Short mmCIF file of C-alpha atoms in Angstrom, two decimals:
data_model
loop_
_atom_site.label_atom_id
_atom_site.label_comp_id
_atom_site.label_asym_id
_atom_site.label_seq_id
_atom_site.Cartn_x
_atom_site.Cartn_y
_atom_site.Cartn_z
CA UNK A 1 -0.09 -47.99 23.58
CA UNK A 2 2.46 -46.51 21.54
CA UNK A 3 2.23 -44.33 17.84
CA UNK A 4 5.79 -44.88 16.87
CA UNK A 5 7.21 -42.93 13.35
CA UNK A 6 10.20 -44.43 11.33
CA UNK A 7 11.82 -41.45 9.66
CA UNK A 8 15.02 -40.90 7.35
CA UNK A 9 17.70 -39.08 8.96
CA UNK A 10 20.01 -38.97 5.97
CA UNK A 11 18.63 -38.14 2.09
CA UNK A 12 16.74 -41.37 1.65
CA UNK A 13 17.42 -44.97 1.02
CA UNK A 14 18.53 -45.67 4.41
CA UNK A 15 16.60 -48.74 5.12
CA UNK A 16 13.34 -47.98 6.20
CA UNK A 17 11.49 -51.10 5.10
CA UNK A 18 14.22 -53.08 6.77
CA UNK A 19 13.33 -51.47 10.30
CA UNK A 20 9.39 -51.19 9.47
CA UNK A 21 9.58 -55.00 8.75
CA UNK A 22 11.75 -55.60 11.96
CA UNK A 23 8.45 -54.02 14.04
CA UNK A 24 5.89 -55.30 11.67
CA UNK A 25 5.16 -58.42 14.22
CA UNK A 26 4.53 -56.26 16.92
CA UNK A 27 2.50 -53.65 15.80
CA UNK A 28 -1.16 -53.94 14.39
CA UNK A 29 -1.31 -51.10 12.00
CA UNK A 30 1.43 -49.72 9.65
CA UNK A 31 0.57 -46.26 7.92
CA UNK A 32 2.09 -44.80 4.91
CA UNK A 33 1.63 -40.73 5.46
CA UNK A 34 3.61 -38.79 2.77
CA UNK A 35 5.21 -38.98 -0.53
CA UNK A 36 4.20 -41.36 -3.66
CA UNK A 37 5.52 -43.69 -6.05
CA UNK A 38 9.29 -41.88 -6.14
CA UNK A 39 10.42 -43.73 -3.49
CA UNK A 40 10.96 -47.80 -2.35
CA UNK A 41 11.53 -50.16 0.06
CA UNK A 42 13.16 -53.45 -0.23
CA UNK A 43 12.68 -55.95 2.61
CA UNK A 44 13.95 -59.39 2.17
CA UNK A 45 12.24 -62.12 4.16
CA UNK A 46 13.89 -65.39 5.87
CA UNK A 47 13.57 -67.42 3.11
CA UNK A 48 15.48 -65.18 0.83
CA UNK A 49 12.65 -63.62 -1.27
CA UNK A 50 12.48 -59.93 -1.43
CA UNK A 51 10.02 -57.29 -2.19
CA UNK A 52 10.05 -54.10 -3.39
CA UNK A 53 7.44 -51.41 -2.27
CA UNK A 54 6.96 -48.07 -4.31
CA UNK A 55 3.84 -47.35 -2.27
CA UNK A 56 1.99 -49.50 -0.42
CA UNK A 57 3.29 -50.01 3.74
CA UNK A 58 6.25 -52.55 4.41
CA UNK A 59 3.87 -53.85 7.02
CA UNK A 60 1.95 -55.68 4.27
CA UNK A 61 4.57 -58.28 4.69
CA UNK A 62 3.31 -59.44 7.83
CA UNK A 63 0.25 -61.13 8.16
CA UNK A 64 -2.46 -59.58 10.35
CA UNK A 65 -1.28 -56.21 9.73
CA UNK A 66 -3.74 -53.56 8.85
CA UNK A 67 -1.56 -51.24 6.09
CA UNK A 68 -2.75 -47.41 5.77
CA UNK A 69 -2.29 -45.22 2.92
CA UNK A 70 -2.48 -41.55 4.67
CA UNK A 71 -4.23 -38.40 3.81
CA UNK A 72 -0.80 -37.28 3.08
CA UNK A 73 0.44 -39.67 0.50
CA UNK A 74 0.01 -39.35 -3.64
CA UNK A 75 -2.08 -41.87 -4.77
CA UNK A 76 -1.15 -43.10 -8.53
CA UNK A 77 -4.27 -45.18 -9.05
CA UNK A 78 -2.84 -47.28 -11.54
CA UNK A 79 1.03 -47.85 -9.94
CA UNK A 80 -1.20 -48.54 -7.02
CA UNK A 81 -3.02 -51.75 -8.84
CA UNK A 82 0.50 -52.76 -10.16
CA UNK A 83 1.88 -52.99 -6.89
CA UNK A 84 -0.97 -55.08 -5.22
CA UNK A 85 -1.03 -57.43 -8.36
CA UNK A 86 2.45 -57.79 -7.93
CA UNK A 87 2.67 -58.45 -4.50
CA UNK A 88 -0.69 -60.81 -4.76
CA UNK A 89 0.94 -63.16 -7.36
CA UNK A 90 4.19 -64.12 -5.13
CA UNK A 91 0.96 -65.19 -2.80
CA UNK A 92 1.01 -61.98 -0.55
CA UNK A 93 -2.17 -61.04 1.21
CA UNK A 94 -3.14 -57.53 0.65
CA UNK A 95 -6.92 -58.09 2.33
CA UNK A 96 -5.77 -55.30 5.10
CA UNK A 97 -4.90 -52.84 2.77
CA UNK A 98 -6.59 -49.07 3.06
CA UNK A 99 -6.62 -46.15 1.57
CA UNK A 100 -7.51 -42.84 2.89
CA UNK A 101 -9.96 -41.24 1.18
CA UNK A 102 -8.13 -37.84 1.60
CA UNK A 103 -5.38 -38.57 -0.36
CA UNK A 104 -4.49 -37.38 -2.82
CA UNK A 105 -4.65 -38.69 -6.92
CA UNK A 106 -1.75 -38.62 -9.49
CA UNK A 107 -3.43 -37.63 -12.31
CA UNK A 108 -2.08 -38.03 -15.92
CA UNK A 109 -1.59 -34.93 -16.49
CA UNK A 110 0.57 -34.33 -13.32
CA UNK A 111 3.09 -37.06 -15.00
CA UNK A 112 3.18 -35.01 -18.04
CA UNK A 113 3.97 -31.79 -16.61
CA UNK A 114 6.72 -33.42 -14.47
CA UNK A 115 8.09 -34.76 -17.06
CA UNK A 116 8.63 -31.97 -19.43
CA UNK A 117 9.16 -29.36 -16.90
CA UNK A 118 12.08 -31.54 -15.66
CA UNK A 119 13.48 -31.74 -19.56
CA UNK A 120 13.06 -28.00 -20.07
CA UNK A 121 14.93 -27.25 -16.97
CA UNK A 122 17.64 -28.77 -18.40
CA UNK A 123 21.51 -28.27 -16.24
CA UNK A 124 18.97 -26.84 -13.64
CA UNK A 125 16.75 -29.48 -12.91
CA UNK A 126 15.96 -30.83 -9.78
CA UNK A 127 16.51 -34.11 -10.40
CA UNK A 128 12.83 -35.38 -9.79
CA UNK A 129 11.61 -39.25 -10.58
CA UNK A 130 9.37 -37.94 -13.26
CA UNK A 131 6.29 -39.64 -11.78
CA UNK A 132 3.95 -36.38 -11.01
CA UNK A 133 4.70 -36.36 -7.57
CA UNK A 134 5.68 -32.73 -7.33
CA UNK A 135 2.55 -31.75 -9.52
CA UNK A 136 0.21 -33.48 -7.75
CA UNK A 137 1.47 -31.68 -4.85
CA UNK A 138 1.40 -28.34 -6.08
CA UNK A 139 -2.59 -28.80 -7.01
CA UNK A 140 -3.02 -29.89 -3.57
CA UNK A 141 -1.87 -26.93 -1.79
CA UNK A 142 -3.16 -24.60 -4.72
CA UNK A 143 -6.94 -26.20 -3.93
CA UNK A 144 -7.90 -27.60 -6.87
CA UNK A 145 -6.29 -31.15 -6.68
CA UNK A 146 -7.96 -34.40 -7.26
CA UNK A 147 -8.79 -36.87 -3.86
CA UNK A 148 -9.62 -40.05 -3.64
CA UNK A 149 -13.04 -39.82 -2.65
CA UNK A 150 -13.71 -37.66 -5.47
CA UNK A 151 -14.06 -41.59 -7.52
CA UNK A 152 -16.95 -42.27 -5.44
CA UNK A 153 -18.86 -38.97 -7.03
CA UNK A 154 -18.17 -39.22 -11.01
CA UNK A 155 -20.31 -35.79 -11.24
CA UNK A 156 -17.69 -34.19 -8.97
CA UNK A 157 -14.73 -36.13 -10.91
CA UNK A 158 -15.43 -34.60 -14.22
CA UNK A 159 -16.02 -31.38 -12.76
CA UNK A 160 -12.59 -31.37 -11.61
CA UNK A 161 -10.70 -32.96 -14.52
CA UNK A 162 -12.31 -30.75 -16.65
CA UNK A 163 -11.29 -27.68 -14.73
CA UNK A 164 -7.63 -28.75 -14.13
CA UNK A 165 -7.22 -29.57 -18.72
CA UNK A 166 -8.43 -26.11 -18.78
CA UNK A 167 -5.64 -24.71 -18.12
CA UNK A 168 -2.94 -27.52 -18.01
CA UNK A 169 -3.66 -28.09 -21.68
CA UNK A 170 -2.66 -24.76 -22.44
CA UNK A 171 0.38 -25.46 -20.56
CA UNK A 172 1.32 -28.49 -22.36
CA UNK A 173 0.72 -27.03 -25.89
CA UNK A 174 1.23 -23.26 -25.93
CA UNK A 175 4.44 -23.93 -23.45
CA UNK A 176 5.76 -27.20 -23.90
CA UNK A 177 4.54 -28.16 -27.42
CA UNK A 178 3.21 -31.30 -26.49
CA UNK A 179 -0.34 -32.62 -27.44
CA UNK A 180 -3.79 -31.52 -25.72
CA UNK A 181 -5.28 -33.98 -22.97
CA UNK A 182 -8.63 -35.47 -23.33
CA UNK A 183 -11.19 -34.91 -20.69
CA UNK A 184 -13.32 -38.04 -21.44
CA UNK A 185 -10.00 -40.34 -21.92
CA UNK A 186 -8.54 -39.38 -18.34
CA UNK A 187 -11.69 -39.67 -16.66
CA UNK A 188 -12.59 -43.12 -18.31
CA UNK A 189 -9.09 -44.20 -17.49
CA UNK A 190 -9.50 -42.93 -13.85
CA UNK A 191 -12.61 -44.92 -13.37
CA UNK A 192 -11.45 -47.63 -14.57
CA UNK A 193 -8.67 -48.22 -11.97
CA UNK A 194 -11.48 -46.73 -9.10
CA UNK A 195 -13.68 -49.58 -9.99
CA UNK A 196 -10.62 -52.07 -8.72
CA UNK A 197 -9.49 -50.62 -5.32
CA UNK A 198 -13.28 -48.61 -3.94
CA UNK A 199 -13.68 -51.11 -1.52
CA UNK A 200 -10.23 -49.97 0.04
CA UNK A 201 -11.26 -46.06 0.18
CA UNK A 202 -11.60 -45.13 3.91
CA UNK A 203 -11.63 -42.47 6.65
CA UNK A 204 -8.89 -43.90 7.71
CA UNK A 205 -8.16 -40.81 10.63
CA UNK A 206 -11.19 -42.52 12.56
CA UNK A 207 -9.92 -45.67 12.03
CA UNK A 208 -6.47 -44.74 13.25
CA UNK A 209 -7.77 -43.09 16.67
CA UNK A 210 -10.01 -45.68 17.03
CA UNK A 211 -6.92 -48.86 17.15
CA UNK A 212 -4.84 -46.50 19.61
CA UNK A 213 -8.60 -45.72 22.07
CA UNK A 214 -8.26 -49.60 21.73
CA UNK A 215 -4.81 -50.57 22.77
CA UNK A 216 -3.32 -51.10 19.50
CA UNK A 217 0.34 -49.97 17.74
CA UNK A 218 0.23 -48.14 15.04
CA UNK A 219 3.77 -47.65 13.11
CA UNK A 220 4.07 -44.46 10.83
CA UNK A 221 6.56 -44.73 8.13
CA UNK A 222 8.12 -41.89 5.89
CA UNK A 223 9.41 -42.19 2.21
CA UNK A 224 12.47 -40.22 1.39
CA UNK A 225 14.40 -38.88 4.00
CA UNK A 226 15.25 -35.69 6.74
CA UNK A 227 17.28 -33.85 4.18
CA UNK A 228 14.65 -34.33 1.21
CA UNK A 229 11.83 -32.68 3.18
CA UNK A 230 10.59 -29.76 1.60
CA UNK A 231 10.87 -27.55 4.71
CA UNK A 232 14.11 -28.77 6.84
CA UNK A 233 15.59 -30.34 4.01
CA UNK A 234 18.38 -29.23 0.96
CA UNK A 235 15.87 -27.18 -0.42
CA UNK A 236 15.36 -26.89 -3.41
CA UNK A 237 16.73 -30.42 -4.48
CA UNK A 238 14.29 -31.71 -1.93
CA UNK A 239 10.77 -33.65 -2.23
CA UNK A 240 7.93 -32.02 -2.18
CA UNK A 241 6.32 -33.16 1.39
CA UNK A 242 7.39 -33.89 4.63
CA UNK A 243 9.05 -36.96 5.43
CA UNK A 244 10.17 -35.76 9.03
CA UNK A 245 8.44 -36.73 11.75
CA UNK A 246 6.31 -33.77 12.04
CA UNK A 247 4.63 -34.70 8.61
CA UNK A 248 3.61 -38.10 10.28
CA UNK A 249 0.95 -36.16 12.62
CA UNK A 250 -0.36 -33.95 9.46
CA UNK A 251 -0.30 -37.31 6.68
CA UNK A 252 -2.54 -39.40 9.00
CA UNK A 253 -4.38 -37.49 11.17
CA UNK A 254 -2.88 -39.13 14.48
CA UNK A 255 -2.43 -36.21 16.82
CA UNK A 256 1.57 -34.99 18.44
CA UNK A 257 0.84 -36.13 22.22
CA UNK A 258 -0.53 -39.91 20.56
CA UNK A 259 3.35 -40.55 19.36
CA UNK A 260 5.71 -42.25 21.83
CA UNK A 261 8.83 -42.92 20.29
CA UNK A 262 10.57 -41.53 16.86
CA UNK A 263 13.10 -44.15 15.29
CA UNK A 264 15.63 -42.90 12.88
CA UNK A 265 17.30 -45.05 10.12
CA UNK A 266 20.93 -44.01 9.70
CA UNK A 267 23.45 -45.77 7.29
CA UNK A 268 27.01 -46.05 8.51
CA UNK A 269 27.76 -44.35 5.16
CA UNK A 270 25.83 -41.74 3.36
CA UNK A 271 24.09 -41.76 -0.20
CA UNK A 272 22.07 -39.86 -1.83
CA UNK A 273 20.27 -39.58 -5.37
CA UNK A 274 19.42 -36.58 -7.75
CA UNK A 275 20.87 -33.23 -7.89
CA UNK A 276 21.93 -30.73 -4.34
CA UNK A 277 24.80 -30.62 -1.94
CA UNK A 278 26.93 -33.66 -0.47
CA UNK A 279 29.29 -32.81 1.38
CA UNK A 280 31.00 -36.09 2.25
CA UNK A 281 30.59 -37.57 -1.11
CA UNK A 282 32.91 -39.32 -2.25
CA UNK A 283 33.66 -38.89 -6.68
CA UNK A 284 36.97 -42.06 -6.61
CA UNK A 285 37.39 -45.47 -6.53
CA UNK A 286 36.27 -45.92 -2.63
CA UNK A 287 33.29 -44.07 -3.78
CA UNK A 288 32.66 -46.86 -6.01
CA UNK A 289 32.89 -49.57 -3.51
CA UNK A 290 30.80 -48.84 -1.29
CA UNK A 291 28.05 -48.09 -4.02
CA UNK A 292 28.82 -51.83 -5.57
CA UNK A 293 29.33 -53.15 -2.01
CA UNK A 294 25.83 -51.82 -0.61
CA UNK A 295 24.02 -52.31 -3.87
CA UNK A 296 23.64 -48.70 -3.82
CA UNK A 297 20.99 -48.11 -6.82
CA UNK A 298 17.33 -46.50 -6.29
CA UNK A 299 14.84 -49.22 -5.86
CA UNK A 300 11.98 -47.54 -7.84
CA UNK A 301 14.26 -45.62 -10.73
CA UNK A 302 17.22 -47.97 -10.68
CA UNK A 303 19.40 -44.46 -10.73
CA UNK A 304 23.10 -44.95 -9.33
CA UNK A 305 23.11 -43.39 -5.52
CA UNK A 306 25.61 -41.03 -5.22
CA UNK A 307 27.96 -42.52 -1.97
CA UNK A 308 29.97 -40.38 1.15
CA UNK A 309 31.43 -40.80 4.43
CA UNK A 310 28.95 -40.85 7.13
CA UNK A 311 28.14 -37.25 8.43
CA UNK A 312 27.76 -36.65 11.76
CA UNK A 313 26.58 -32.66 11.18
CA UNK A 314 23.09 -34.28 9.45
CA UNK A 315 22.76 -36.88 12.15
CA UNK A 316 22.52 -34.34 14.76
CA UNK A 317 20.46 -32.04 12.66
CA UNK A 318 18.07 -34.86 11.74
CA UNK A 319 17.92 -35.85 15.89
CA UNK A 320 16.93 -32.41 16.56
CA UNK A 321 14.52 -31.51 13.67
CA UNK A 322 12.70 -34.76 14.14
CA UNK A 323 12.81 -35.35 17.83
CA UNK A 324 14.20 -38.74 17.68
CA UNK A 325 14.80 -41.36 20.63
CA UNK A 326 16.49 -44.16 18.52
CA UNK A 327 18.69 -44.84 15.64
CA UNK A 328 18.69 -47.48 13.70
CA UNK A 329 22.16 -47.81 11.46
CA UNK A 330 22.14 -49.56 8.73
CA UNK A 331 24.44 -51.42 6.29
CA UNK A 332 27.35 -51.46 8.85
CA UNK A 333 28.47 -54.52 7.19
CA UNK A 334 29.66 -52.69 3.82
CA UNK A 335 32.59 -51.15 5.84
CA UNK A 336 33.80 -54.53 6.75
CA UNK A 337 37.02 -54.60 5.03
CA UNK A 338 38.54 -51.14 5.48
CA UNK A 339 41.66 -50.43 7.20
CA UNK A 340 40.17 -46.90 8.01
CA UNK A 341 36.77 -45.13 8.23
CA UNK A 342 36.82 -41.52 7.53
CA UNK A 343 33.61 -40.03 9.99
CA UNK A 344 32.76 -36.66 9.15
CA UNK A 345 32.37 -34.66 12.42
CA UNK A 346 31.90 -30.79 11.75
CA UNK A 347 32.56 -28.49 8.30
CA UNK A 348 34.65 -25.95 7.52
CA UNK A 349 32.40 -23.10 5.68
CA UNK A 350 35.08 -20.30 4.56
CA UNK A 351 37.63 -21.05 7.10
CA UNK A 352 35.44 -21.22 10.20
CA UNK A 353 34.57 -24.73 11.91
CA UNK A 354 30.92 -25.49 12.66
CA UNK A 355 29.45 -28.54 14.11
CA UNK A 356 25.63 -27.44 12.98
CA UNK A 357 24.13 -27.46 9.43
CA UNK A 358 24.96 -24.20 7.76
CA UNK A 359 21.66 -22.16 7.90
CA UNK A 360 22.25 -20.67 4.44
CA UNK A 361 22.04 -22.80 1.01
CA UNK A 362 24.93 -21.11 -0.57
CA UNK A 363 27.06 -22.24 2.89
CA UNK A 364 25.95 -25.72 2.39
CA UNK A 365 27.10 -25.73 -0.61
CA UNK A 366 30.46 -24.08 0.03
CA UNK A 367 30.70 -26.97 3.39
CA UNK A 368 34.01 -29.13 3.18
CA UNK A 369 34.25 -31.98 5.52
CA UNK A 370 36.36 -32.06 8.78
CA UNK A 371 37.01 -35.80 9.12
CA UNK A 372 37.92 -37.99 12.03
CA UNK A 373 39.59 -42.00 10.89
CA UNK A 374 38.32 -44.64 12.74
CA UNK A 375 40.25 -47.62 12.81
CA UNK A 376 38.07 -50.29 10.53
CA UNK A 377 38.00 -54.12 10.99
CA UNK A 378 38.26 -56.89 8.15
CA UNK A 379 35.68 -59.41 9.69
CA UNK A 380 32.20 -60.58 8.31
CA UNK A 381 30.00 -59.32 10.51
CA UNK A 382 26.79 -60.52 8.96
CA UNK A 383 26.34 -63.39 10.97
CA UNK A 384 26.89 -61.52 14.39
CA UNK A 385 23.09 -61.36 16.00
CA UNK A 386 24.66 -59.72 19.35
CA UNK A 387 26.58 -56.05 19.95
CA UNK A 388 29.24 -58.29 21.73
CA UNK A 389 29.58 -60.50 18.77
CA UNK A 390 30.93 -57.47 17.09
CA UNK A 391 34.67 -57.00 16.16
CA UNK A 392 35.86 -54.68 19.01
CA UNK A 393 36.90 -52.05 15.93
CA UNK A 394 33.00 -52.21 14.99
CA UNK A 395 31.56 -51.89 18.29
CA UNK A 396 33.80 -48.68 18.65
CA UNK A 397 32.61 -47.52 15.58
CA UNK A 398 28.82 -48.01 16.45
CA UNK A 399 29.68 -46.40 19.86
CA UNK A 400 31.30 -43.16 18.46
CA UNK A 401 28.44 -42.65 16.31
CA UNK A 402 26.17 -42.54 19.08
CA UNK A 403 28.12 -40.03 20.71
CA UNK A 404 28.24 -37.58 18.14
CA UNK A 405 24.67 -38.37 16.35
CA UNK A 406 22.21 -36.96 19.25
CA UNK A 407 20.67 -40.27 20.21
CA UNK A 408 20.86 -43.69 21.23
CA UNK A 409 22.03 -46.90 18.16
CA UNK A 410 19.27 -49.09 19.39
CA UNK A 411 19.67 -51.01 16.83
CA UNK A 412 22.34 -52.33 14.02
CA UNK A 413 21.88 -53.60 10.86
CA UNK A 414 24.61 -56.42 9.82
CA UNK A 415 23.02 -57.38 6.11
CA UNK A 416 19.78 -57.13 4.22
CA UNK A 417 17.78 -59.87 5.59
CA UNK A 418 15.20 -59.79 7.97
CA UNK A 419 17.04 -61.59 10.48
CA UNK A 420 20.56 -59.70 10.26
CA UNK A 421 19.43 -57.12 12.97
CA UNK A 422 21.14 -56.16 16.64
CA UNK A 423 18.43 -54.90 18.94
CA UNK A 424 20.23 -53.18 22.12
CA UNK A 425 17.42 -51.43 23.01
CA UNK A 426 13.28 -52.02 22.67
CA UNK A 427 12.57 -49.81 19.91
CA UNK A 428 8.75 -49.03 20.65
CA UNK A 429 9.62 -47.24 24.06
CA UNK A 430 11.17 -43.95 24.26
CA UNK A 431 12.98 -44.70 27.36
#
């Protein structure tokens, strides 16, 4: 049975939760395995209610589903606690909810440092969420971060806390100006959410392996997008983890030959949010359409999304980087309405043509769209649940994206509930 990963081709914000949701009925397990709290999902169910996730798997949604927080994911205990009280008081059952106990912890002092690193900066700032996420991740890789499992051991807790003020408070004061931490008040804090959410801490690799020995699907979502990852991505406006399909293997612990299929969520426009190259974006009045049209703001910071043409040049990239079998595009129903629909097919980088992402940053940034117009259709597609209920102008659309994007549209989003889906193809096969 199948490991399938749902992965961002674009920069973000493409509609993940939408196509996690879609599968959430026919998988047993959905697994969270990078990023933190600086990213969201909104899925809106039949009935008209939606949800917003920061953090916790879109599969908690469905009932029966066993939701995974991966080794590779950023744990803010108390955003975490939020989120399930939240989601528990509009009646949700979050019972099946795990967390791996090699994550790892947001700790207040991560928040801190984000947050006035990000001020300092200044014009040059990356343009992060200002939640600790990058922070976090630095102490990770640099050995001395905080894990989950470390709040079943208080002796080891301290120990660690107590190590990481040593030198972050001199950080925060003799650099930044700002006030001292407390050892004793972080670690009581700490504890204090632990106490709420032990039950959930488990080896959740075992677990994993176990439900696929068994015949079960397990569904791997990303947060964030292709072009945010921190290695194949717009570096350095780019997150600080992988979000491509590669970082689905390393943030759960499920190993490259288990994974059967690799879906990736286009938009049939672009957006992005925070600083870094766009080459299609769009800074006029059709800009501003489609953002008010597609309700274009973030769904954990509330920031504006910057809005472009779709871009053929990142689909391709994204097929390639991430190895995927299926697209599914998004939001095709905000282009109803437009006589044309500029598609960006190649750039022009100092008077030469390419049809691949410039390799250098200072290219990227230098890239100037080579459009193609499609002719656009002035239907209301959102109640078409077929590909040949379709305006002929949108079908032709849908098919010309596929040709230049690298891999199959298996599936077509036509509005933001659960139900306004096309599904050409089964999306948890790979051929």
């Amino acid at each position: 049975m199948p490991a399938v990963v749902v992965i961002g081709a674009q920069w973000g914000d493409e509609g993940k939760g939408k196509a996690t949701d879609l599968l959430g009925d026919r998988v047993q397990w959905v697994v969270r395995y990078q990023g933190g709290n600086n990213a969201g999902h909104t899925v809106v169910l039949p009935d008209g209610q939606d949800f917003a996730l920061h953090l916790i798997p879109s599969g908690i949604l469905t009932p029966g589903v066993t939701n995974v927080i991966g080794n590779g994911v950023v744990v803010d205990p108390g955003v975490l606690l939020d989120e399930l009280a939240g989601l528990q008081a509009r009646g949700v059952d979050t019972s099946r909810l795990l967390v791996s106990s090699d994550a790892h912890l947001i700790m207040p002092y991560h928040v801190a440092i984000d947050r006035v690193t990000e001020r300092y900066l200044g014009k040059s700032k990356i343009g992060t969420t200002g939640r600790g996420i990058g922070p976090a991740y630095q102490d990770k890789v640099s050995r001395v971060g905080v894990r989950v499992q470390d709040l079943l051991d208080e002796k080891i807790l301290r120990k660690k806390i107590e190590a990481a003020l040593e030198f972050k408070n001199q950080l925060l004061v003799k650099v930044y100006n700002r006030k001292a931490m407390d050892v004793e008040q972080v670690l009581d804090g700490v504890l204090a959410h632990a106490s709420e959410f032990s039950h959930r801490i488990a080896d959740t690799r075992l677990l994993l392996n176990q439900a696929l020995d068994s015949g079960e699907t397990v569904l791997l979502e990303g947060s964030q997008g292709t072009l945010l990852d921190v290695d194949h991505g717009t570096y350095p406006f780019v997150t600080s983890s992988n979000p491509t399909s590669g970082g689905a293997c390393a943030g759960s612990g499920i190993g490259p030959t288990r994974i059967t299929s690799v879906i990736g969520i286009l938009k049939a426009y672009t957006t992005r949010v925070g600083s870094g190259p766009f080459p299609t974006e769009l800074h006029d009045d059709m800009g501003e359409r489609l953002r008010r049209t597609g309700g274009e703001f973030g769904v954990t910071t509330g920031r504006s999304r910057r809005t472009g043409w779709f871009d053929a040049v990142i689909a391709r990239y994204a097929a390639r980087v991430n190895g995927i079998t299926d697209y599914f595009l998004t939001k095709l129903d905000v282009l109803s309405g437009h006589d044309k629909v500029p598609v960006c097919v190649a750039y022009e980088v100092d008077g030469k043509r390419t049809e691949e992402m410039p390799m250098t940053q200072t290219d990227l940034h230098h890239a100037v769209p080579v459009y193609e117009e499609l002719p656009g259709w002035g239907e209301d597609i959102s109640e078409c649940r077929s590909f040949e209920e379709l305006p002929a102008n949108a079908r032709s659309y849908v098919e010309h994206l596929e040709r230049i994007s690298g891999a199959r549209m298996s599936a077509i989003g036509v509005g933001p509930g659960r139900d306004q889906t096309i599904v050409r193809h089964d999306l948890t096969r790979s051929s």
